[in-house]
Structures are given as structure tokens and as C-alpha cells.
Coordinates of C-alpha atoms in Angstrom, one line a residue:
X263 CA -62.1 56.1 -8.5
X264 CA -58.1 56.0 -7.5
X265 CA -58.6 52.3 -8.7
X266 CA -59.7 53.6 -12.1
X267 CA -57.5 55.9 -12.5
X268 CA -54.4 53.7 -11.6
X269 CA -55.9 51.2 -14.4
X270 CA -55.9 53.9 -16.6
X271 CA -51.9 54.8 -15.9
X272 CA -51.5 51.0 -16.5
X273 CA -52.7 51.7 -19.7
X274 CA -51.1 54.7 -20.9
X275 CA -47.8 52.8 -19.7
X276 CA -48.4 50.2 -21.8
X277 CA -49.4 51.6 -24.9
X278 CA -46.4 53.8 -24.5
X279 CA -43.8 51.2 -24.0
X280 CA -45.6 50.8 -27.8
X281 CA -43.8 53.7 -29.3
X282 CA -40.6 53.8 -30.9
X283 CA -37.1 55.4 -29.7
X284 CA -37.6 54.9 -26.1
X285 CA -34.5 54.6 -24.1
X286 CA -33.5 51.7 -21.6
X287 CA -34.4 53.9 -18.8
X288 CA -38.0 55.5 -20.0
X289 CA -38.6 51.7 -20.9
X290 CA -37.8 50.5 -17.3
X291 CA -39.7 53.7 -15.9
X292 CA -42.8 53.0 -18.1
X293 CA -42.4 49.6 -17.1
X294 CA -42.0 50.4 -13.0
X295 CA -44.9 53.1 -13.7
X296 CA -47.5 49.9 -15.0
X297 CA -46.6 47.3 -12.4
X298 CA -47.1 49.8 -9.9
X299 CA -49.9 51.2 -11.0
X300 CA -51.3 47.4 -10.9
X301 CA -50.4 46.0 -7.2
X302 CA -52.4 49.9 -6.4
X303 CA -55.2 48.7 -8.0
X304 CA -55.0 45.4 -6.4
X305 CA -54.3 46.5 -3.1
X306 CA -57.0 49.2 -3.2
X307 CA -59.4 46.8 -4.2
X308 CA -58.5 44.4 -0.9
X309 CA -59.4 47.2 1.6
X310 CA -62.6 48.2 -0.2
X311 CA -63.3 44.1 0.1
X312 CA -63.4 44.2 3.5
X313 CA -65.9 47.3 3.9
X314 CA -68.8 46.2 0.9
X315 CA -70.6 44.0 2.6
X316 CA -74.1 44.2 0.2
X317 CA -74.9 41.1 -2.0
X318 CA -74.5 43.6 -4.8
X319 CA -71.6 44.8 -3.7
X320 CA -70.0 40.8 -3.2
X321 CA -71.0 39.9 -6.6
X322 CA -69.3 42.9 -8.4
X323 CA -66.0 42.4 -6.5
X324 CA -66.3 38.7 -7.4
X325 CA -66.7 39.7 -11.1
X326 CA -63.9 42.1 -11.0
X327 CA -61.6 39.7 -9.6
X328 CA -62.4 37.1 -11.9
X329 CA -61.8 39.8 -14.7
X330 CA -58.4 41.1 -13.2
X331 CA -57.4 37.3 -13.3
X332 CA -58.3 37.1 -16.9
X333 CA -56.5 40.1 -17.7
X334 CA -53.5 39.0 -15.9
X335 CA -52.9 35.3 -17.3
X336 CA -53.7 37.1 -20.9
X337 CA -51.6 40.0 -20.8
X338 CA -48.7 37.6 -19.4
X339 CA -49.3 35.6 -22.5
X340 CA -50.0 38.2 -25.1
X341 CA -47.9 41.0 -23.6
X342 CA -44.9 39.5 -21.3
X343 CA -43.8 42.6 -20.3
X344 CA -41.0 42.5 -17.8
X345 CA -39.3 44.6 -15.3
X346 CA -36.6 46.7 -17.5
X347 CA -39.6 47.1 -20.4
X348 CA -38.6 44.6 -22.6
X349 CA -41.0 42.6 -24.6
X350 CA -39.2 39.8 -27.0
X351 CA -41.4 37.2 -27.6
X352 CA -43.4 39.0 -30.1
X353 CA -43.3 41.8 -33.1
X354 CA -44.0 45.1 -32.9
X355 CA -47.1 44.7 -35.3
X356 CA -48.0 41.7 -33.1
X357 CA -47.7 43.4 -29.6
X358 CA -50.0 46.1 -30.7
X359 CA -52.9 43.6 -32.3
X360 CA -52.7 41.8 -29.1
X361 CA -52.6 45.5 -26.7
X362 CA -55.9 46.8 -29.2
X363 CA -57.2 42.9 -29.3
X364 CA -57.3 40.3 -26.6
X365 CA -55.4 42.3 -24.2
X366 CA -57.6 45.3 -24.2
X367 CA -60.8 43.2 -24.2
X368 CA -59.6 41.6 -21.0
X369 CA -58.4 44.8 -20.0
X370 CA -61.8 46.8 -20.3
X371 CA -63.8 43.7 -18.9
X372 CA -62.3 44.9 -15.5
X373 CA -62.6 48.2 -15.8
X374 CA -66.3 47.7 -16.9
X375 CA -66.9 45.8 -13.4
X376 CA -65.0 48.7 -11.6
X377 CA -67.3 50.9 -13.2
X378 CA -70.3 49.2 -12.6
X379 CA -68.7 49.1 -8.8
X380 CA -68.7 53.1 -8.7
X381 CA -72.2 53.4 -10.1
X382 CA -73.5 51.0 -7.2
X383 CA -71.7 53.3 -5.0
X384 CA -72.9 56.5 -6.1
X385 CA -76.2 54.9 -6.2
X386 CA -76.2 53.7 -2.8
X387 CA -74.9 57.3 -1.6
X388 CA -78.2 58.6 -3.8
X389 CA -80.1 56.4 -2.2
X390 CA -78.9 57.2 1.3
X391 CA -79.9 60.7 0.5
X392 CA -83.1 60.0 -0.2
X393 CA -84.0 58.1 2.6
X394 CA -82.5 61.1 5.2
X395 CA -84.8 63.4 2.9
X396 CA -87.8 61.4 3.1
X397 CA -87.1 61.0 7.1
X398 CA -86.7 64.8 7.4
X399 CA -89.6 65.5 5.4
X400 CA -91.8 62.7 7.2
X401 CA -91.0 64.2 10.6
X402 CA -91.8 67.6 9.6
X403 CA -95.2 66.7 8.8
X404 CA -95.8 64.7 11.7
X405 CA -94.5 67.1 13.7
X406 CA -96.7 69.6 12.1
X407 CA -99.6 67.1 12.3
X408 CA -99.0 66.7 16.1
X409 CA -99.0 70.5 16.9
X410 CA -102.0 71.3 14.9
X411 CA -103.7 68.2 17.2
X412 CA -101.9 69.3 20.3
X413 CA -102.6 72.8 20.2
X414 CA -106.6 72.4 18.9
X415 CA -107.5 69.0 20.3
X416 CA -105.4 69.8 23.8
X417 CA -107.7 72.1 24.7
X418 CA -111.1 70.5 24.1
X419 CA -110.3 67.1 25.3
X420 CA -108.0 68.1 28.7
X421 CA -111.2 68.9 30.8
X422 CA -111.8 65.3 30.3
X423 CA -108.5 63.6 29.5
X424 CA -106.0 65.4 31.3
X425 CA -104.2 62.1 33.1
X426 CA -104.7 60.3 29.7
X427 CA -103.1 62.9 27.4
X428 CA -100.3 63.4 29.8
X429 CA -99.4 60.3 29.5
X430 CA -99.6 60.4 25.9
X431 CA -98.0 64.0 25.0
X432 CA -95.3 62.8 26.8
X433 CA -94.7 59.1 24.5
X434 CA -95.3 61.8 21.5
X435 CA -92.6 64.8 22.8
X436 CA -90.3 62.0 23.8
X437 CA -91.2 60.2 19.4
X438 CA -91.0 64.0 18.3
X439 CA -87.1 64.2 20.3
X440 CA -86.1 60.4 18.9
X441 CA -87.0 62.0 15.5
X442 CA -85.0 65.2 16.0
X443 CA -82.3 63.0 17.4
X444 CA -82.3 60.6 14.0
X445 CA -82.7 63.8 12.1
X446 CA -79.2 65.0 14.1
X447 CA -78.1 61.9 12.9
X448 CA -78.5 62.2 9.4
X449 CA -77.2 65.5 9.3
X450 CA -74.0 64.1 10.8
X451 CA -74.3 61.4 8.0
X452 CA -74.7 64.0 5.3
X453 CA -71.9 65.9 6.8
X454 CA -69.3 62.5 6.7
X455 CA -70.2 62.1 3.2
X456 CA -69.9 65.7 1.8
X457 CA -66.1 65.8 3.4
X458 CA -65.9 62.4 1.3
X459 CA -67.2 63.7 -1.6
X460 CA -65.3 66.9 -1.8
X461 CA -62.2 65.0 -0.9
X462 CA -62.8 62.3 -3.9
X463 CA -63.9 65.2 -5.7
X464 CA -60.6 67.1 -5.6
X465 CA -58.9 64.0 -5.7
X466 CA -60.5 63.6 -9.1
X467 CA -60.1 67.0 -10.6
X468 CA -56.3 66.2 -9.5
X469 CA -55.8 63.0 -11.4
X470 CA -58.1 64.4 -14.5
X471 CA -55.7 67.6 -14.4
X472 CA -52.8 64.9 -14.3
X473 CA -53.7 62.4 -16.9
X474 CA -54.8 65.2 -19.2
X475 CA -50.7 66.9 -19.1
X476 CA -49.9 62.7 -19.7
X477 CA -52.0 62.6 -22.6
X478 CA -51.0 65.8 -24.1
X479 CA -47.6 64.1 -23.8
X480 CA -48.6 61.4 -25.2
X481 CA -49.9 63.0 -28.1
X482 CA -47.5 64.9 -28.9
X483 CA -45.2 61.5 -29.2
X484 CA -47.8 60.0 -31.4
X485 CA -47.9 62.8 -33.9
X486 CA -43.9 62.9 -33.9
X487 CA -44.1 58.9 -34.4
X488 CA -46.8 59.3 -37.2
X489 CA -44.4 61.6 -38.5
X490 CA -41.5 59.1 -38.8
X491 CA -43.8 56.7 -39.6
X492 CA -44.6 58.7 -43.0
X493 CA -41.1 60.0 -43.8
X494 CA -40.0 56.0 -43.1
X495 CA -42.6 54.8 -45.4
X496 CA -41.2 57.3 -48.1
X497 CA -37.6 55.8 -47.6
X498 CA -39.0 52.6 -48.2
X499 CA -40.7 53.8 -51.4
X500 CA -37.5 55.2 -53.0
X501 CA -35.2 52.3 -51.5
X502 CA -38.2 49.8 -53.2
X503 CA -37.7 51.8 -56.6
X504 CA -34.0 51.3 -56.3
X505 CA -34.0 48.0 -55.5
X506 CA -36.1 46.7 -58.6
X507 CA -34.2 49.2 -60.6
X508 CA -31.3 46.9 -59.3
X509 CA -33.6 43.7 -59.9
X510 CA -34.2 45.1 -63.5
X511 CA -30.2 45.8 -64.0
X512 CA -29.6 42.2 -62.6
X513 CA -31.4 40.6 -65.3
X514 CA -30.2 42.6 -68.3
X515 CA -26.8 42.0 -66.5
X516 CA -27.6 38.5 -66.4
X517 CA -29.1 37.8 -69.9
X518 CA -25.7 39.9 -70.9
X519 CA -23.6 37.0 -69.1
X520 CA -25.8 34.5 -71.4
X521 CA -24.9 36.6 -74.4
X522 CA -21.3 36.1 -73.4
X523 CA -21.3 33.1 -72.6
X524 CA -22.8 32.1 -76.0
X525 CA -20.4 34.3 -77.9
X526 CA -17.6 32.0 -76.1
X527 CA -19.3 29.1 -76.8
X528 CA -19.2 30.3 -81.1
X529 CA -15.8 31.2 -80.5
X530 CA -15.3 28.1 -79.1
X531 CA -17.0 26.4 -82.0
X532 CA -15.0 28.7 -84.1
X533 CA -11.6 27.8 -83.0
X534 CA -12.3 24.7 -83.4
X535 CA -13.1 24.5 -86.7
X536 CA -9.6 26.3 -87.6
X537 CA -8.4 23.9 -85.6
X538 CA -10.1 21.5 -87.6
X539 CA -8.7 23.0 -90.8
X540 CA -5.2 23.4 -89.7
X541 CA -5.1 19.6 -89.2
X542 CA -6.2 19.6 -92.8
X543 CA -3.7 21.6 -93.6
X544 CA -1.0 19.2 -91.5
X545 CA -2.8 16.1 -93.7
X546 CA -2.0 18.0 -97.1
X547 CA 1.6 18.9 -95.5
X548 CA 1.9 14.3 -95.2
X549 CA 0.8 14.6 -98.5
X550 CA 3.5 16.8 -100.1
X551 CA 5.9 15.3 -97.4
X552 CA 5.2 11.7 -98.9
X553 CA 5.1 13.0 -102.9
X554 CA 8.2 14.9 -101.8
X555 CA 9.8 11.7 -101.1
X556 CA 8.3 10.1 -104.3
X557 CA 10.1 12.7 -106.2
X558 CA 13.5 11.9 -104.4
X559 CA 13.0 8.7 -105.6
X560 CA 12.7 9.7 -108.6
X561 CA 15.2 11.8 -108.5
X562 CA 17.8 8.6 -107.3
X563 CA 16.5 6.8 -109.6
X564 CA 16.7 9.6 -112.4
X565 CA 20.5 10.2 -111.6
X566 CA 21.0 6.4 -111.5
X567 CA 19.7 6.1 -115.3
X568 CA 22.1 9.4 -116.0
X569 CA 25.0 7.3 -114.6
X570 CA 24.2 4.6 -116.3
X571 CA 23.8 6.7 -119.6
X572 CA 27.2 8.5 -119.0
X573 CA 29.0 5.0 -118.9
X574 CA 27.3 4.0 -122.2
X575 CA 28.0 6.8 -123.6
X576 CA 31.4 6.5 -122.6
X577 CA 31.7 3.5 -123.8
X578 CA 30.2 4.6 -127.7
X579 CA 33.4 7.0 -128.0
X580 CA 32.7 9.8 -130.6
X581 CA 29.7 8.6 -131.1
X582 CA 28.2 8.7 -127.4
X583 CA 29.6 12.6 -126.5
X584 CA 26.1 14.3 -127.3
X585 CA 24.1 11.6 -125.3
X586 CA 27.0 12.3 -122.6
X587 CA 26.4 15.8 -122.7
X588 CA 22.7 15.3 -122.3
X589 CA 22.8 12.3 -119.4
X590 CA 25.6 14.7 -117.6
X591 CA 22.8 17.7 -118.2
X592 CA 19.9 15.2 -116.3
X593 CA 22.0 14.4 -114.1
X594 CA 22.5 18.0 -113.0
X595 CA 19.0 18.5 -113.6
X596 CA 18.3 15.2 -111.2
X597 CA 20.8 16.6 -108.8
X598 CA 19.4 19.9 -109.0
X599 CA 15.6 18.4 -108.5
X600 CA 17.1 16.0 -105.6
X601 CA 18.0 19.4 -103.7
X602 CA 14.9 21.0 -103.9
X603 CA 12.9 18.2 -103.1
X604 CA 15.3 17.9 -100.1
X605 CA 14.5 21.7 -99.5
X606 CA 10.7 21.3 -99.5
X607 CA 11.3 18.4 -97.6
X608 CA 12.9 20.5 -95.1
X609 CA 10.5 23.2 -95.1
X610 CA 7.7 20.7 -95.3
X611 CA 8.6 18.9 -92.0
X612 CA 9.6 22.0 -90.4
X613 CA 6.0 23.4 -91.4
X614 CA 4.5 20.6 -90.3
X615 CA 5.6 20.7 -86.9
X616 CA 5.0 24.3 -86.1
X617 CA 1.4 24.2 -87.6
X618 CA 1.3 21.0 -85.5
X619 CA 2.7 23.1 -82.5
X620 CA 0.7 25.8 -83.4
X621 CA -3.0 24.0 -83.4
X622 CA -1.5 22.0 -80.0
X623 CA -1.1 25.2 -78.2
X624 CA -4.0 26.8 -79.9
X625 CA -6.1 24.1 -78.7
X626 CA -4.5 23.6 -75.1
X627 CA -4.9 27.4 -74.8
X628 CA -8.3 27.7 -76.4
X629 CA -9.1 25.4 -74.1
X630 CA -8.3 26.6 -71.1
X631 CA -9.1 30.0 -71.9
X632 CA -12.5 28.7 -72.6
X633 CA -13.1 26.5 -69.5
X634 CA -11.6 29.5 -67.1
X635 CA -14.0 31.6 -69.1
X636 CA -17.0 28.8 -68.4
X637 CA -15.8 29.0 -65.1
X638 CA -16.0 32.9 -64.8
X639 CA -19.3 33.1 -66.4
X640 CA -21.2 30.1 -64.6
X641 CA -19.8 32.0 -61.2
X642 CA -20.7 35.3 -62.7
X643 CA -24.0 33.5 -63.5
X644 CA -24.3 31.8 -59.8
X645 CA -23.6 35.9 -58.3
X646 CA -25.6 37.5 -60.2
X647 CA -28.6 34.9 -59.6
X648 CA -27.8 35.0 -55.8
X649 CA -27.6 38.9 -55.9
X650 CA -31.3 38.7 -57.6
X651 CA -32.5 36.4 -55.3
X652 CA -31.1 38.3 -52.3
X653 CA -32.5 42.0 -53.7
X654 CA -35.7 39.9 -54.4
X655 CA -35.8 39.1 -51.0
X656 CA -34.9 42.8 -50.1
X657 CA -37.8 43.8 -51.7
X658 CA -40.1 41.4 -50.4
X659 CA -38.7 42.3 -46.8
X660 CA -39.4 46.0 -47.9
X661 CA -43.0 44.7 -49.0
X662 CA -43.6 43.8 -45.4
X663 CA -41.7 47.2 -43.2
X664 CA -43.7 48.9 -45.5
X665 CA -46.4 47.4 -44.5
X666 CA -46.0 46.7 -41.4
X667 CA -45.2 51.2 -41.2
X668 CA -48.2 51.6 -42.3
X669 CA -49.7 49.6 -40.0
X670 CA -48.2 51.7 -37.3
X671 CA -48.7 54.7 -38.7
X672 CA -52.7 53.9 -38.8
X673 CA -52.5 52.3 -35.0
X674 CA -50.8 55.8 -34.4
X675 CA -53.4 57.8 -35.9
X676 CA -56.2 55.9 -34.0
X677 CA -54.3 55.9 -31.2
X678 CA -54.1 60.1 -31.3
X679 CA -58.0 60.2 -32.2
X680 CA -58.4 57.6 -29.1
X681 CA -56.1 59.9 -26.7
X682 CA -58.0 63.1 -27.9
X683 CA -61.4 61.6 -26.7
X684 CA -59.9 60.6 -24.2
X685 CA -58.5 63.8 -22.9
X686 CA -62.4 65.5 -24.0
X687 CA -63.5 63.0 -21.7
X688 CA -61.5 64.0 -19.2
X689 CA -62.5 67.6 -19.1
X690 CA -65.4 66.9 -18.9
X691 CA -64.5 64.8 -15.9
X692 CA -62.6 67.8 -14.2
X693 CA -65.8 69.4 -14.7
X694 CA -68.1 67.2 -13.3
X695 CA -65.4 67.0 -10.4
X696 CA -66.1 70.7 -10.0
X697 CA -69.5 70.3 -10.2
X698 CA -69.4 67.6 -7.4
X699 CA -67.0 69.6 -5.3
X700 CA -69.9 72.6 -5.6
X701 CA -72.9 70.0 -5.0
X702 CA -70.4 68.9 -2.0
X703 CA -69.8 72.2 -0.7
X704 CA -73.9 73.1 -0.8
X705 CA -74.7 69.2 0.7
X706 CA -72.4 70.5 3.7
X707 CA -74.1 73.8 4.0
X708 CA -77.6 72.1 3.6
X709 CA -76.6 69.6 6.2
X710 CA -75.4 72.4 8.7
X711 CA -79.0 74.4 8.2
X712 CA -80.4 70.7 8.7
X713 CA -78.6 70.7 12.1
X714 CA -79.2 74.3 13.3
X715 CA -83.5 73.6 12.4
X716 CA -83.3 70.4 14.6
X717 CA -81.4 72.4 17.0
X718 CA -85.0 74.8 17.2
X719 CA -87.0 72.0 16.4
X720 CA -85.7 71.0 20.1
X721 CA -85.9 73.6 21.3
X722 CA -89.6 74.1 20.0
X723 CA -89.9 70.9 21.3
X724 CA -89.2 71.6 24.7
X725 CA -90.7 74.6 25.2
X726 CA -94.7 73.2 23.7
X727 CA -93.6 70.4 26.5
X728 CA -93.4 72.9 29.3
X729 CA -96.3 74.9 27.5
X730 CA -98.6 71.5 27.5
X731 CA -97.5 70.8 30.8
X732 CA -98.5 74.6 32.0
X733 CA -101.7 74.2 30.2
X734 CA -102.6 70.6 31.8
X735 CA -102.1 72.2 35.0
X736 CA -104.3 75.7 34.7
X737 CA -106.6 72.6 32.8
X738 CA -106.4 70.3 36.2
X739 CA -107.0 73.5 38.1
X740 CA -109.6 74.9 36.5
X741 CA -111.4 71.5 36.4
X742 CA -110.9 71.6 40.1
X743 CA -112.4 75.0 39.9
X744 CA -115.3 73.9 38.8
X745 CA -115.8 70.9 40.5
X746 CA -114.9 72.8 44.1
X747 CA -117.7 75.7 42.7
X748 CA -120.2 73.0 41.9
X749 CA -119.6 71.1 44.6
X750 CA -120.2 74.7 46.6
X751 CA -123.2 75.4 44.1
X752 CA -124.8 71.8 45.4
X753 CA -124.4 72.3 49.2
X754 CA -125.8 76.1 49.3
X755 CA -128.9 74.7 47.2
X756 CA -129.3 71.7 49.3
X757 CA -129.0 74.0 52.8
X758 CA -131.4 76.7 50.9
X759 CA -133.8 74.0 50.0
X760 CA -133.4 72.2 53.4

């Protein structure tokens, strides 16, 4: 039974070492408190070895073993628990599959050959009974048997048999006093095992008394971790609504970017088509430039003819004044017409290079503006797809605490339902503890009235010895008696009749 219940404290240890927001030092406690709890099992189980000695009794320590091997090597692989209560190789969902799965089956394959270990004992201690009961009653009867034959077939069969039955009432008083001496045997037996069953008894009602304060303990961190469990699943709720709120806000942000970066690209399109026109605009300024230059030809050639008129005209006398007059006028006129044309010219070429200037820079500026703002938007682009990606994967890591909270939060509930049978059952153990302490107590007191009748049955015995004995005697002497009267009768009727 202290086997049991130190598998039991292994147990408990580990499923508390389960829990969440233990400290370093209740973690290396818990774990101190199960590999304790283990080498007491083990070395319990050696010194019962070397007492059950029944083929029963062999075959069931076998199968435990076998089972506390197959527990071992699995909860070393499953549950590498080490000596500060640290277990890293798996999760936390994991570890508590593999304590409720494999773990546990392993786990409660022991026990179950433990148990079946205590039945065989119990049974064996039943069976013990029995056979002491059976005894006692067995020699009471044949003890009653024997007095009824001593005491009515004594007297009709001493006159006859007195040598014989001496000899024989003595081999039956000395049967009836091995009897009352086995009987004084098994009370002594039934003594030695009521002090051990009181004291396993107590010993019981001690460790149900002390694993049920552990499992009100425990229960009480269960329902605190269910708690946090269900407020943590409600953080993870809200947190998933804000994150695809974000995921949502990441796209519109992102097909905004798109938007922009289209917009650039028709402003893009845009500026280069003035650009485009502004060069047309340079090619009608070559234009005017070369018609300018056509009309400063003309304009040479227009004061060259008004020279040439002046001279003729010059050389007519009176009669070549008014076509003086008039070439002097064009020539003015030519003069006149050679100026502006040199003005336009002037303006023309000075136009022409600051359009030229103008769509250069335009361009070169436009330009860059537009690549640092391809730039900007393809790495706006890249962040904002790397932000989506990342909240996506934020949710999807929310996806699985979530899960993986309620998963603990269910394990916790079971586990509560589990510890609250558990603590019925042991109740009910602290009262069948009680019970066996009271079954004890009246076993003792049965066994001390066994002793005190054997005590009178010896006594009885001895005194219907020295009462058979008496009554062989006054039988002997009363048979001599007779013979000595009819031996008297025979000689005074042979002297009469001689």
C-alpha cells in the first residue's frame, strides 16, 4: 500500500510540473518529490521480494517489474524529466499527450500489477482466516464429539477395557492438547496480523488524509490555470481581430501604394508628353530661327538693291530724286526689318535655349523624381508585403496558442474532474481505512477471547484427564470388587457344597 501510494505522489508530481507559472524552486521540489517517490517504490518493492515466496506471488513481482521497466525507458523517452524540473525536448501540448497517452498507459500497467499484488495479499490474509476458523471450529466439534463418547461410552466399556482405553484417552487428551496448542497458535497469528492491519490501516487513513489536502491543492491550481487559460484565450481573440484588422489595413494600404504608383507612372507619361511638345515647340523655334535668317537675307539683299537704286538714282539727276527718296525709304525700311529680324533672332535663340534648358532639367528631374519615387514605392511595396506576410504569420501563430489554450484549458478541466474522483475515491478509502482499523480492533479482541477459551479448553482438558483417570481407577477397583466377591461367592459355594 506505501508502494501505491508513493506511485501515486509520482504522479501528482508529474502532472503538476504540467501546470503553468511554477517557479525554479517548486519545479526542482516537484521534481525531487517524483524521483523520490520512485527509488521508494523500488526499494520497497526489493524487501517485499525477498519475503513472497508463492508462485503467485513470483509471477506478479515478475510482471510488475517488467511493467516498472516499461514505464521507465518510456517516460525517459516521452517525459525526460530531469533533476531541477526541466523538460525541453518537447511542447507543452506534447508533454501532456504523452503524460495522458503512452506515459500513463505504462504508468497504470504497474500500478495494475501492484494492485493485483495487494488483492493476492489480502486474499491470502482471508484465506489464512479461514483456515484458523475452520481449525477452531473443527476442534470444537471433535472435542465435543470426544466428551460426549468419553463421558457415555467411558462408562460402559471401562469394566471391560480399562487398560485399552487408558491407553487411548491418553493419545486423545494429549490430540485434544496439540489442538488447543495449534488453536494458541492461531490466536497468536491472528493477533500478529490485526497489529499489521491496524498499523497499515492508520498508515492508510494517513496517506488518504494527505493526498486528499494534495489534491485539494491541486485543484485549486487547476481551476486558477483554467482560469488563465480562458482570460488567455480571450486575449488571443481580440489580439486575432486586431491583427486581421491590421491584415485588412495592409492591403487597402497596399493596393493604395498601387494606386500611387500608377498615378506616378501617368504623371510620368504625362511629363513626358510635354516634354514631347516642348521639343516641338524647340523644332518650330529652328523653324522661325532659320526663316529668321531667310528674312536677313532678304533684308541684305533688300538694302543692297536700295543702294544700288540710290546710285541710279543719283546718277538720273532731277529726274531720279523721287526714286531716291523711295530707295532711301526701303532702305530704311530694309534696315528697319534687318533689326527686327536680328531681334527675333535674338529672342528666338535665347528662347530656344531656355525651353531647351527647361525640358533638360524637366526631364533629368522628372526623372529622378520618378525613379526615387519607383524606388520609395517598390520598398514601400516590399514593407508592406513583408508586414502582411509577418501579421499573416502572427495570425497563424495565434491560430495555433489559441489552440493549443484550449487544448489546455480542456486537459485542465479533465484533469479537475479526474482529481475530484480521485479525491471521492479517496474518502472512501479513509473510510474503508476506518472500517479496517474497527474490523482490526474486533479481529484482536476476537483473537484475545480465542486465547482465554483455549486457556479453559485446557484447563477442561486437564481436569476430564484427572476425572477419566479417577474414574478408571474406582472402574479397576470396583472390577476388582467384583472379581474378589465372586471369587469369595465361588469358594463359600464350593466349601457349602463340599
Amino acid at each position: 500500500m506505501q508502494a501505491d501510494r508513493d506511485f501515486q505522489q509520482m504522479l501528482v508530481a508529474e502532472r503538476t510540473l504540467l501546470l503553468e507559472g511554477l517557479s525554479d524552486k517548486q519545479r526542482k521540489a516537484l521534481a525531487d518529490d517524483y524521483f523520490t517517490n520512485k527509488q521508494q517504490v523500488v526499494d520497497r518493492f526489493k524487501k517485499y521480494t525477498v519475503l513472497g515466496d508463492s508462485p503467485k506471488e513470483i509471477e506478479i513481482s515478475k510482471k510488475f517489474n517488467e511493467g516498472l521497466e516499461a514505464f521507465e525507458k518510456t517516460a525517459a523517452d516521452k517525459f525526460p524529466l530531469d533533476k531541477e524540473g526541466n523538460i525541453r525536448k518537447f511542447s507543452k501540448a506534447e508533454l501532456i499527450t504523452n503524460s495522458l497517452g503512452p506515459v500513463n498507459s505504462k504508468f497504470e500497467g504497474a500500478r495494475d500489477s501492484l494492485d493485483q499484488l495487494q488483492e493476492l495479499i489480502l486474499g491470502m490474509g482471508d484465506e489464512e482466516f479461514k483456515e484458523a476458523d475452520e481449525t477452531y471450529s473443527n476442534s470444537i466439534f471433535l472435542m465435543s464429539i470426544i466428551s460426549i463418547v468419553s463421558l457415555f461410552g467411558s462408562v460402559g466399556i471401562c469394566i471391560f477395557m480399562a487398560r485399552r482405553i487408558d491407553g487411548r484417552i491418553n493419545n486423545i487428551v494429549e490430540s485434544i492438547s496439540n489442538e488447543g496448542q495449534n488453536l494458541e497458535n492461531v490466536s497468536n497469528t491472528f493477533k500478529n496480523k490485526s497489529v499489521a492491519l491496524s498499523s497499515i490501516s492508520e498508515q492508510l487513513s494517513a496517506a488518504a488524509t494527505e493526498t486528499s489536502s494534495s489534491l485539494h491543492e491541486i485543484s485549486q491550481m487547476i481551476k486558477s490555470n483554467t482560469d488563465g487559460s480562458n482570460n488567455v484565450a480571450s486575449l488571443i481573440q481580440k489580439s486575432q481581430e486586431l491583427v486581421t484588422d491590421g491584415v485588412k489595413s495592409l492591403g487597402d494600404l497596399g493596393r493604395g501604394v498601387k494606386d500611387v504608383e500608377n498615378s506616378t507612372t501617368t504623371l510620368a507619361n504625362t511629363v513626358e508628353k510635354s516634354n514631347s511638345e516642348l521639343n516641338e515647340i524647340v523644332k518650330v523655334f529652328e523653324e522661325i530661327n532659320v526663316k529668321t535668317q531667310v528674312i536677313n537675307d532678304i533684308v541684305f539683299q533688300t538694302k543692297l538693291l536700295s543702294f544700288n537704286a540710290s546710285v541710279e538714282a543719283a546718277r538720273a539727276g532731277e529726274n531720279g530724286k523721287g526714286f531716291s527718296v523711295v530707295a532711301e525709304e526701303v532702305g530704311n525700311l530694309a534696315k528697319m526689318s534687318g533689326e527686327s529680324a536680328d531681334e527675333i533672332s535674338k529672342l528666338l535663340v535665347d528662347s530656344l535655349k531656355k525651353v531647351t534648358d527647361i525640358v533638360d532639367v524637366s526631364s533629368r528631374d522628372v526623372n529622378e523624381s520618378l525613379n526615387l519615387s519607383r524606388d520609395k514605392i517598390n520598398k514601400s511595396v516590399e514593407i508592406s508585403n513583408q508586414c502582411q506576410e509577418v501579421f499573416t504569420q502572427v495570425l497563424r501563430n495565434f491560430d495555433e496558442v489559441s489552440a493549443n489554450s484550449n487544448e489546455v484549458a480542456n486537459a485542465s478541466k479533465e484533469q479537475l474532474i479526474g482529481v475530484e474522483e480521485v479525491s471521492k475515491a479517496m474518502q472512501e478509502i479513509s473510510s474503508s481505512a476506518s472500517l479496517t482499523s474497527q474490523s482490526a480492533h474486533d479481529l484482536n479482541t476476537a483473537s484475545s477471547e480465542l486465547s482465554q477459551a483455549v486457556n479453559h479448553i485446557g484447563e477442561d482438558i486437564t481436569d476430564l484427564k484427572g476425572l477419566i483417570i479417577a474414574q478408571i481407577k474406582s472402574a479397576r477397583h470396583a472390577v476388582s470388587n467384583v472379581v474378589n466377591f465372586n471369587k469369595t461367592k465361588r469358594n463359600a459355594e464350593t466349601k457349602k457344597a463340599a
